Structures are given as C-alpha cells and as structure tokens.
PDB file of C-alpha atoms in Angstrom:
ATOM      1  CA  GLY A1264       0.000   0.000   0.000  1.00 50.00           C
ATOM      2  CA  VAL A1265       0.918   3.677  -0.101  1.00 47.00           C
ATOM      3  CA  GLN A1266       2.021   5.342   3.131  1.00 45.00           C
ATOM      4  CA  GLN A1267       2.580   9.068   3.547  1.00 43.00           C
ATOM      5  CA  PRO A1268       4.713   9.868   6.589  1.00 44.00           C
ATOM      6  CA  SER A1269       3.876  13.280   8.030  1.00 43.00           C
ATOM      7  CA  SER A1270       7.504  14.493   7.824  1.00 41.00           C
ATOM      8  CA  LEU A1271       7.821  13.578   4.128  1.00 40.00           C
ATOM      9  CA  SER A1272       4.320  14.301   2.863  1.00 38.00           C
ATOM     10  CA  SER A1273       5.555  15.295  -0.618  1.00 39.00           C
ATOM     11  CA  LEU A1274       6.980  11.806  -1.286  1.00 41.00           C
ATOM     12  CA  SER A1275       5.015   8.593  -1.326  1.00 39.00           C
ATOM     13  CA  PHE A1276       6.499   5.207  -0.529  1.00 43.00           C
ATOM     14  CA  THR A1277       5.568   1.856  -2.007  1.00 43.00           C
ATOM     15  CA  GLN A1278       6.175  -1.458  -0.263  1.00 44.00           C
ATOM     16  CA  THR A1279       7.072  -4.220  -2.715  1.00 43.00           C
ATOM     17  CA  ARG A1280       8.585  -7.600  -1.840  1.00 44.00           C
ATOM     18  CA  ASN A1281      10.119  -6.397   1.433  1.00 45.00           C
ATOM     19  CA  HIS A1282      11.805  -3.472  -0.325  1.00 47.00           C
ATOM     20  CA  THR A1283      10.671   0.114   0.085  1.00 47.00           C
ATOM     21  CA  THR A1284      11.359   2.659  -2.666  1.00 46.00           C
ATOM     22  CA  SER A1285      10.225   6.239  -2.900  1.00 45.00           C
ATOM     23  CA  THR A1286       8.526   7.683  -5.995  1.00 45.00           C
ATOM     24  CA  LYS A1287      11.631   9.844  -6.437  1.00 45.00           C
ATOM     25  CA  ASP A1288      13.750   6.666  -6.692  1.00 47.00           C
ATOM     26  CA  LYS A1289      11.272   5.127  -9.144  1.00 44.00           C
ATOM     27  CA  ILE A1290      11.606   8.101 -11.482  1.00 43.00           C
ATOM     28  CA  THR A1291      15.383   7.659 -11.712  1.00 41.00           C
ATOM     29  CA  GLN A1292      15.301   3.849 -12.010  1.00 42.00           C
ATOM     30  CA  LYS A1293      15.302   2.293 -15.473  1.00 41.00           C
ATOM     31  CA  ILE A1294      12.470  -0.146 -16.020  1.00 39.00           C
ATOM     32  CA  LYS A1295      13.669  -3.347 -17.669  1.00 41.00           C
ATOM     33  CA  PRO A1296      11.534  -6.238 -18.827  1.00 42.00           C
ATOM     34  CA  LYS A1297      11.943  -9.323 -16.630  1.00 43.00           C
ATOM     35  CA  LYS A1298      12.643 -11.635 -19.560  1.00 56.00           C
ATOM     36  CA  GLY A1299      14.900 -10.891 -22.493  1.00 60.00           C
ATOM     37  CA  ARG A1300      16.523  -7.608 -23.300  1.00 61.00           C
ATOM     38  CA  LEU A1301      15.293  -4.166 -24.105  1.00 68.00           C
ATOM     39  CA  ILE A1302      14.531  -3.841 -27.825  1.00 69.00           C
ATOM     40  CA  PRO A1303      15.500  -0.449 -29.267  1.00 69.00           C
ATOM     41  CA  GLN A1304      12.863   1.580 -31.122  1.00 72.00           C
ATOM     42  CA  LYS A1305      15.202   2.349 -34.013  1.00 76.00           C
ATOM     43  CA  ALA A1306      18.553   1.186 -35.331  1.00 80.00           C
ATOM     44  CA  PRO A1307      21.734   2.825 -33.995  1.00 84.00           C
ATOM     45  CA  LEU A1308      22.654   3.974 -37.494  1.00 92.00           C
ATOM     46  CA  LEU A1309      21.129   4.324 -40.940  1.00 91.00           C
ATOM     47  CA  LEU A1310      22.159   2.725 -44.214  1.00 92.00           C
ATOM     48  CA  SER A1311      22.086   4.599 -47.495  1.00 94.00           C
ATOM     49  CA  GLU A1312      20.409   2.697 -50.317  1.00 93.00           C
ATOM     50  CA  ARG A1313      23.859   2.181 -51.926  1.00 94.00           C
ATOM     51  CA  ALA A1314      25.242   0.753 -48.660  1.00 94.00           C
ATOM     52  CA  ARG A1315      22.204  -1.492 -48.205  1.00 93.00           C
ATOM     53  CA  ILE A1316      22.624  -2.949 -51.713  1.00 93.00           C
ATOM     54  CA  PHE A1317      26.424  -3.238 -51.326  1.00 94.00           C
ATOM     55  CA  LEU A1318      26.218  -5.098 -47.994  1.00 94.00           C
ATOM     56  CA  ARG A1319      23.417  -7.374 -49.211  1.00 93.00           C
ATOM     57  CA  THR A1320      25.464  -8.222 -52.316  1.00 93.00           C
ATOM     58  CA  LEU A1321      28.531  -9.048 -50.197  1.00 92.00           C
ATOM     59  CA  LEU A1322      26.470 -11.318 -47.969  1.00 93.00           C
ATOM     60  CA  GLU A1323      24.742 -13.034 -50.909  1.00 92.00           C
ATOM     61  CA  HIS A1324      28.174 -14.068 -52.194  1.00 90.00           C
ATOM     62  CA  LYS A1325      29.710 -15.146 -48.865  1.00 87.00           C
ATOM     63  CA  SER A1326      31.889 -18.245 -49.018  1.00 88.00           C
ATOM     64  CA  ASP A1327      31.143 -19.413 -45.444  1.00 90.00           C
ATOM     65  CA  PRO A1328      27.533 -20.510 -44.786  1.00 88.00           C
ATOM     66  CA  ASN A1329      28.009 -19.772 -41.044  1.00 91.00           C
ATOM     67  CA  VAL A1330      28.329 -16.026 -41.709  1.00 93.00           C
ATOM     68  CA  VAL A1331      25.271 -14.190 -40.327  1.00 92.00           C
ATOM     69  CA  GLY A1332      26.253 -10.625 -41.114  1.00 93.00           C
ATOM     70  CA  ILE A1333      28.890  -7.949 -41.180  1.00 94.00           C
ATOM     71  CA  LEU A1334      30.354  -6.580 -37.942  1.00 95.00           C
ATOM     72  CA  LEU A1335      31.306  -2.902 -37.682  1.00 94.00           C
ATOM     73  CA  ARG A1336      34.146  -2.446 -35.193  1.00 93.00           C
ATOM     74  CA  PHE A1337      36.151   0.495 -33.846  1.00 92.00           C
ATOM     75  CA  GLN A1338      39.689  -0.757 -33.279  1.00 89.00           C
ATOM     76  CA  GLN A1339      43.418  -0.133 -33.489  1.00 89.00           C
ATOM     77  CA  SER A1340      44.731   0.060 -37.059  1.00 86.00           C
ATOM     78  CA  SER A1341      46.282  -3.234 -38.214  1.00 86.00           C
ATOM     79  CA  SER A1342      48.855  -1.346 -40.333  1.00 85.00           C
ATOM     80  CA  GLY A1343      50.923  -0.559 -37.237  1.00 82.00           C
ATOM     81  CA  GLU A1344      50.006   3.116 -37.280  1.00 83.00           C
ATOM     82  CA  PRO A1345      49.031   4.560 -33.885  1.00 87.00           C
ATOM     83  CA  ARG A1346      45.457   5.327 -34.885  1.00 88.00           C
ATOM     84  CA  MET A1347      41.942   3.974 -34.639  1.00 90.00           C
ATOM     85  CA  VAL A1348      39.877   2.759 -37.611  1.00 88.00           C
ATOM     86  CA  PHE A1349      36.377   1.572 -38.385  1.00 90.00           C
ATOM     87  CA  SER A1350      36.447  -1.954 -39.783  1.00 91.00           C
ATOM     88  CA  PHE A1351      33.766  -4.039 -41.468  1.00 93.00           C
ATOM     89  CA  GLU A1352      34.208  -7.808 -41.345  1.00 93.00           C
ATOM     90  CA  PHE A1353      32.106 -10.911 -41.868  1.00 94.00           C
ATOM     91  CA  CYS A1354      30.903 -12.437 -38.602  1.00 93.00           C
ATOM     92  CA  THR A1355      29.410 -15.705 -37.432  1.00 92.00           C
ATOM     93  CA  LYS A1356      26.826 -16.234 -34.706  1.00 89.00           C
ATOM     94  CA  GLU A1357      29.558 -17.475 -32.340  1.00 91.00           C
ATOM     95  CA  VAL A1358      31.392 -14.122 -32.508  1.00 90.00           C
ATOM     96  CA  LEU A1359      28.318 -12.055 -31.638  1.00 89.00           C
ATOM     97  CA  THR A1360      27.439 -11.146 -28.062  1.00 87.00           C
ATOM     98  CA  PRO A1361      24.206  -9.609 -26.708  1.00 83.00           C
ATOM     99  CA  GLN A1362      25.946  -6.196 -26.724  1.00 85.00           C
ATOM    100  CA  GLU A1363      26.107  -6.059 -30.544  1.00 87.00           C
ATOM    101  CA  GLU A1364      23.181  -4.193 -32.106  1.00 86.00           C
ATOM    102  CA  GLY A1365      21.843  -5.540 -35.401  1.00 88.00           C
ATOM    103  CA  VAL A1366      20.855  -3.194 -38.225  1.00 90.00           C
ATOM    104  CA  SER A1367      18.509  -4.743 -40.772  1.00 88.00           C
ATOM    105  CA  LEU A1368      19.484  -4.675 -44.434  1.00 88.00           C
ATOM    106  CA  GLU A1369      15.771  -4.781 -45.302  1.00 86.00           C
ATOM    107  CA  VAL A1370      13.296  -1.955 -45.816  1.00 84.00           C
ATOM    108  CA  LEU A1371       9.543  -1.774 -45.308  1.00 82.00           C
ATOM    109  CA  GLU A1372       7.079  -1.250 -48.183  1.00 83.00           C
ATOM    110  CA  ASP A1373       7.252   2.530 -47.713  1.00 82.00           C
ATOM    111  CA  GLY A1374      11.058   2.450 -48.100  1.00 77.00           C
ATOM    112  CA  SER A1375      11.808   3.139 -44.431  1.00 77.00           C
ATOM    113  CA  PRO A1376      14.339   0.947 -42.578  1.00 81.00           C
ATOM    114  CA  LYS A1377      12.958  -2.194 -40.967  1.00 83.00           C
ATOM    115  CA  PRO A1378      12.851  -1.416 -37.202  1.00 80.00           C
ATOM    116  CA  PRO A1379      14.735  -3.611 -34.691  1.00 80.00           C
ATOM    117  CA  GLN A1380      11.560  -5.004 -33.108  1.00 77.00           C
ATOM    118  CA  GLU A1381      10.595  -6.497 -36.495  1.00 80.00           C
ATOM    119  CA  SER A1382      14.080  -7.604 -37.558  1.00 76.00           C
ATOM    120  CA  LEU A1383      15.529  -8.868 -34.262  1.00 75.00           C
ATOM    121  CA  SER A1384      14.751 -12.534 -34.873  1.00 77.00           C
ATOM    122  CA  ASP A1385      13.861 -12.590 -38.573  1.00 82.00           C
ATOM    123  CA  GLY A1386      16.849 -14.828 -39.415  1.00 82.00           C
ATOM    124  CA  ARG A1387      18.108 -12.404 -42.084  1.00 87.00           C
ATOM    125  CA  ASP A1388      21.694 -11.195 -42.511  1.00 89.00           C
ATOM    126  CA  LYS A1389      22.434  -7.884 -40.766  1.00 91.00           C
ATOM    127  CA  LEU A1390      25.053  -5.250 -40.166  1.00 93.00           C
ATOM    128  CA  TYR A1391      26.038  -5.592 -36.505  1.00 92.00           C
ATOM    129  CA  VAL A1392      27.504  -2.678 -34.554  1.00 93.00           C
ATOM    130  CA  HIS A1393      30.144  -3.864 -32.076  1.00 94.00           C
ATOM    131  CA  SER A1394      29.925  -2.388 -28.587  1.00 91.00           C
ATOM    132  CA  SER A1395      33.307  -0.664 -29.143  1.00 89.00           C
ATOM    133  CA  ALA A1396      31.847   1.324 -32.056  1.00 91.00           C
ATOM    134  CA  PHE A1397      28.329   1.917 -30.770  1.00 89.00           C
ATOM    135  CA  LEU A1398      28.654   5.397 -29.229  1.00 88.00           C
ATOM    136  CA  LYS A1399      31.074   6.551 -31.938  1.00 90.00           C
ATOM    137  CA  VAL A1400      28.628   5.783 -34.793  1.00 92.00           C
ATOM    138  CA  LEU A1401      25.296   6.369 -33.026  1.00 90.00           C
ATOM    139  CA  GLY A1402      23.008   8.437 -35.271  1.00 92.00           C
ATOM    140  CA  GLY A1403      25.334   8.155 -38.266  1.00 94.00           C
ATOM    141  CA  THR A1404      24.852   6.731 -41.750  1.00 95.00           C
ATOM    142  CA  VAL A1405      26.793   4.032 -43.590  1.00 95.00           C
ATOM    143  CA  ASP A1406      27.404   4.873 -47.256  1.00 95.00           C
ATOM    144  CA  VAL A1407      29.467   3.549 -50.165  1.00 95.00           C
ATOM    145  CA  ASP A1408      31.383   5.443 -52.842  1.00 94.00           C
ATOM    146  CA  PRO A1409      29.926   4.052 -56.110  1.00 91.00           C
ATOM    147  CA  ASP A1410      33.205   4.527 -58.018  1.00 93.00           C
ATOM    148  CA  THR A1411      35.730   3.066 -55.556  1.00 93.00           C
ATOM    149  CA  GLN A1412      33.390   0.752 -53.569  1.00 91.00           C
ATOM    150  CA  ARG A1413      34.873   2.297 -50.383  1.00 92.00           C
ATOM    151  CA  ILE A1414      32.501   2.041 -47.443  1.00 92.00           C
ATOM    152  CA  PHE A1415      32.454   4.977 -45.018  1.00 94.00           C
ATOM    153  CA  LEU A1416      30.440   6.546 -42.200  1.00 94.00           C
ATOM    154  CA  LEU A1417      28.725   9.928 -42.098  1.00 94.00           C
ATOM    155  CA  ASP A1418      27.867  11.773 -38.879  1.00 93.00           C
ATOM    156  CA  PRO A1419      24.297  13.074 -38.354  1.00 92.00           C
ATOM    157  CA  GLN A1420      25.268  16.361 -40.088  1.00 93.00           C
ATOM    158  CA  GLY A1421      26.448  14.485 -43.223  1.00 93.00           C
ATOM    159  CA  ASN A1422      30.216  14.865 -42.680  1.00 93.00           C
ATOM    160  CA  GLU A1423      32.498  11.869 -43.100  1.00 93.00           C
ATOM    161  CA  MET A1424      33.411  10.470 -39.675  1.00 90.00           C
ATOM    162  CA  ASP A1425      37.041  10.425 -38.632  1.00 86.00           C
ATOM    163  CA  PRO A1426      37.566   7.541 -36.185  1.00 80.00           C
ATOM    164  CA  ASN A1427      40.345   9.537 -34.514  1.00 78.00           C
ATOM    165  CA  ALA A1428      38.324  12.705 -33.901  1.00 69.00           C
TER     166      ALA A1428
END
C-alpha cells in the first residue's frame, strides 16, 4: 500500500517484496523487462540505399555458410600506425554477443528501414555494430562510394566520420 509519513508528505512510498522505494527513486530507475533484453525503437545507425545494396550483395556471395552478417568495429589500425579505424568484417553467430546491435538490411514497403523489433529474430543477414563502435557511430549513416566501392560513415550532419576525432 501507499504510506505518507507526516515528515515527508511530498513523497510517497511503495512497499514491494520487502523493499521500500520512494517515488523519487522510481523516477530515476530504469524499467527493464523481466525476460529478455530491451529492444530499441530504431537502429543505432542508418544505411544509405547504396550501402544497403552493397552489404546485401557481399552477404549473398559469402563463401562461409556460417556467416550471419557484417560486424562494424572500432579498433586499433592493423597497419601498425598509432590510430583507430572503423572496420567491417564478416561475422558468425559465435562471434556475436548480446551487446552487438543488429541493423537490418531490409526496408519496409514505404522504403523506411525495418525497425529492430521487427528484424531482431527474422533470421536475415544484418550489419552488426560492435559495442566498441556503438557510441562513436550512433546516429550516423553508412554509405558507399559508387566509383571506388569504399565504405564509409557519415555523422548526423552528413560529414564523413574520422575515427580519430
């Protein structure tokens, strides 16, 4: 039940399972579903139509049947240079952890990206964003240069992202 102590009349307290929390605490607590994980309302990044076609084409011609998508990472350059890079690599289900966010390569009938709640368990290939890259690319767009086939990331303002900025 709800109790209102006279000294703290502006706050109400709720007794639940031998644990008392104030309404002020409830406001600051995140509510998580008991089973499963929280499903985001939209993907962490967008894909241009060129990028969507490019990634789908790569995955249609994969040589390993265990590949379930492409993983976008933010990591140290493999060339030995002291700098960070974005990398795109094929990934299998065994490599993925619950922290990786999947971005559907499919679109809805109106041309909008397929939202995570519809694509989470659709069994289709995806672009996965590794936890190391998530905050760096959040709100960005993946695009491909049609002449060089170079894949790159744009920030929300449309500027090419520098992984070292």
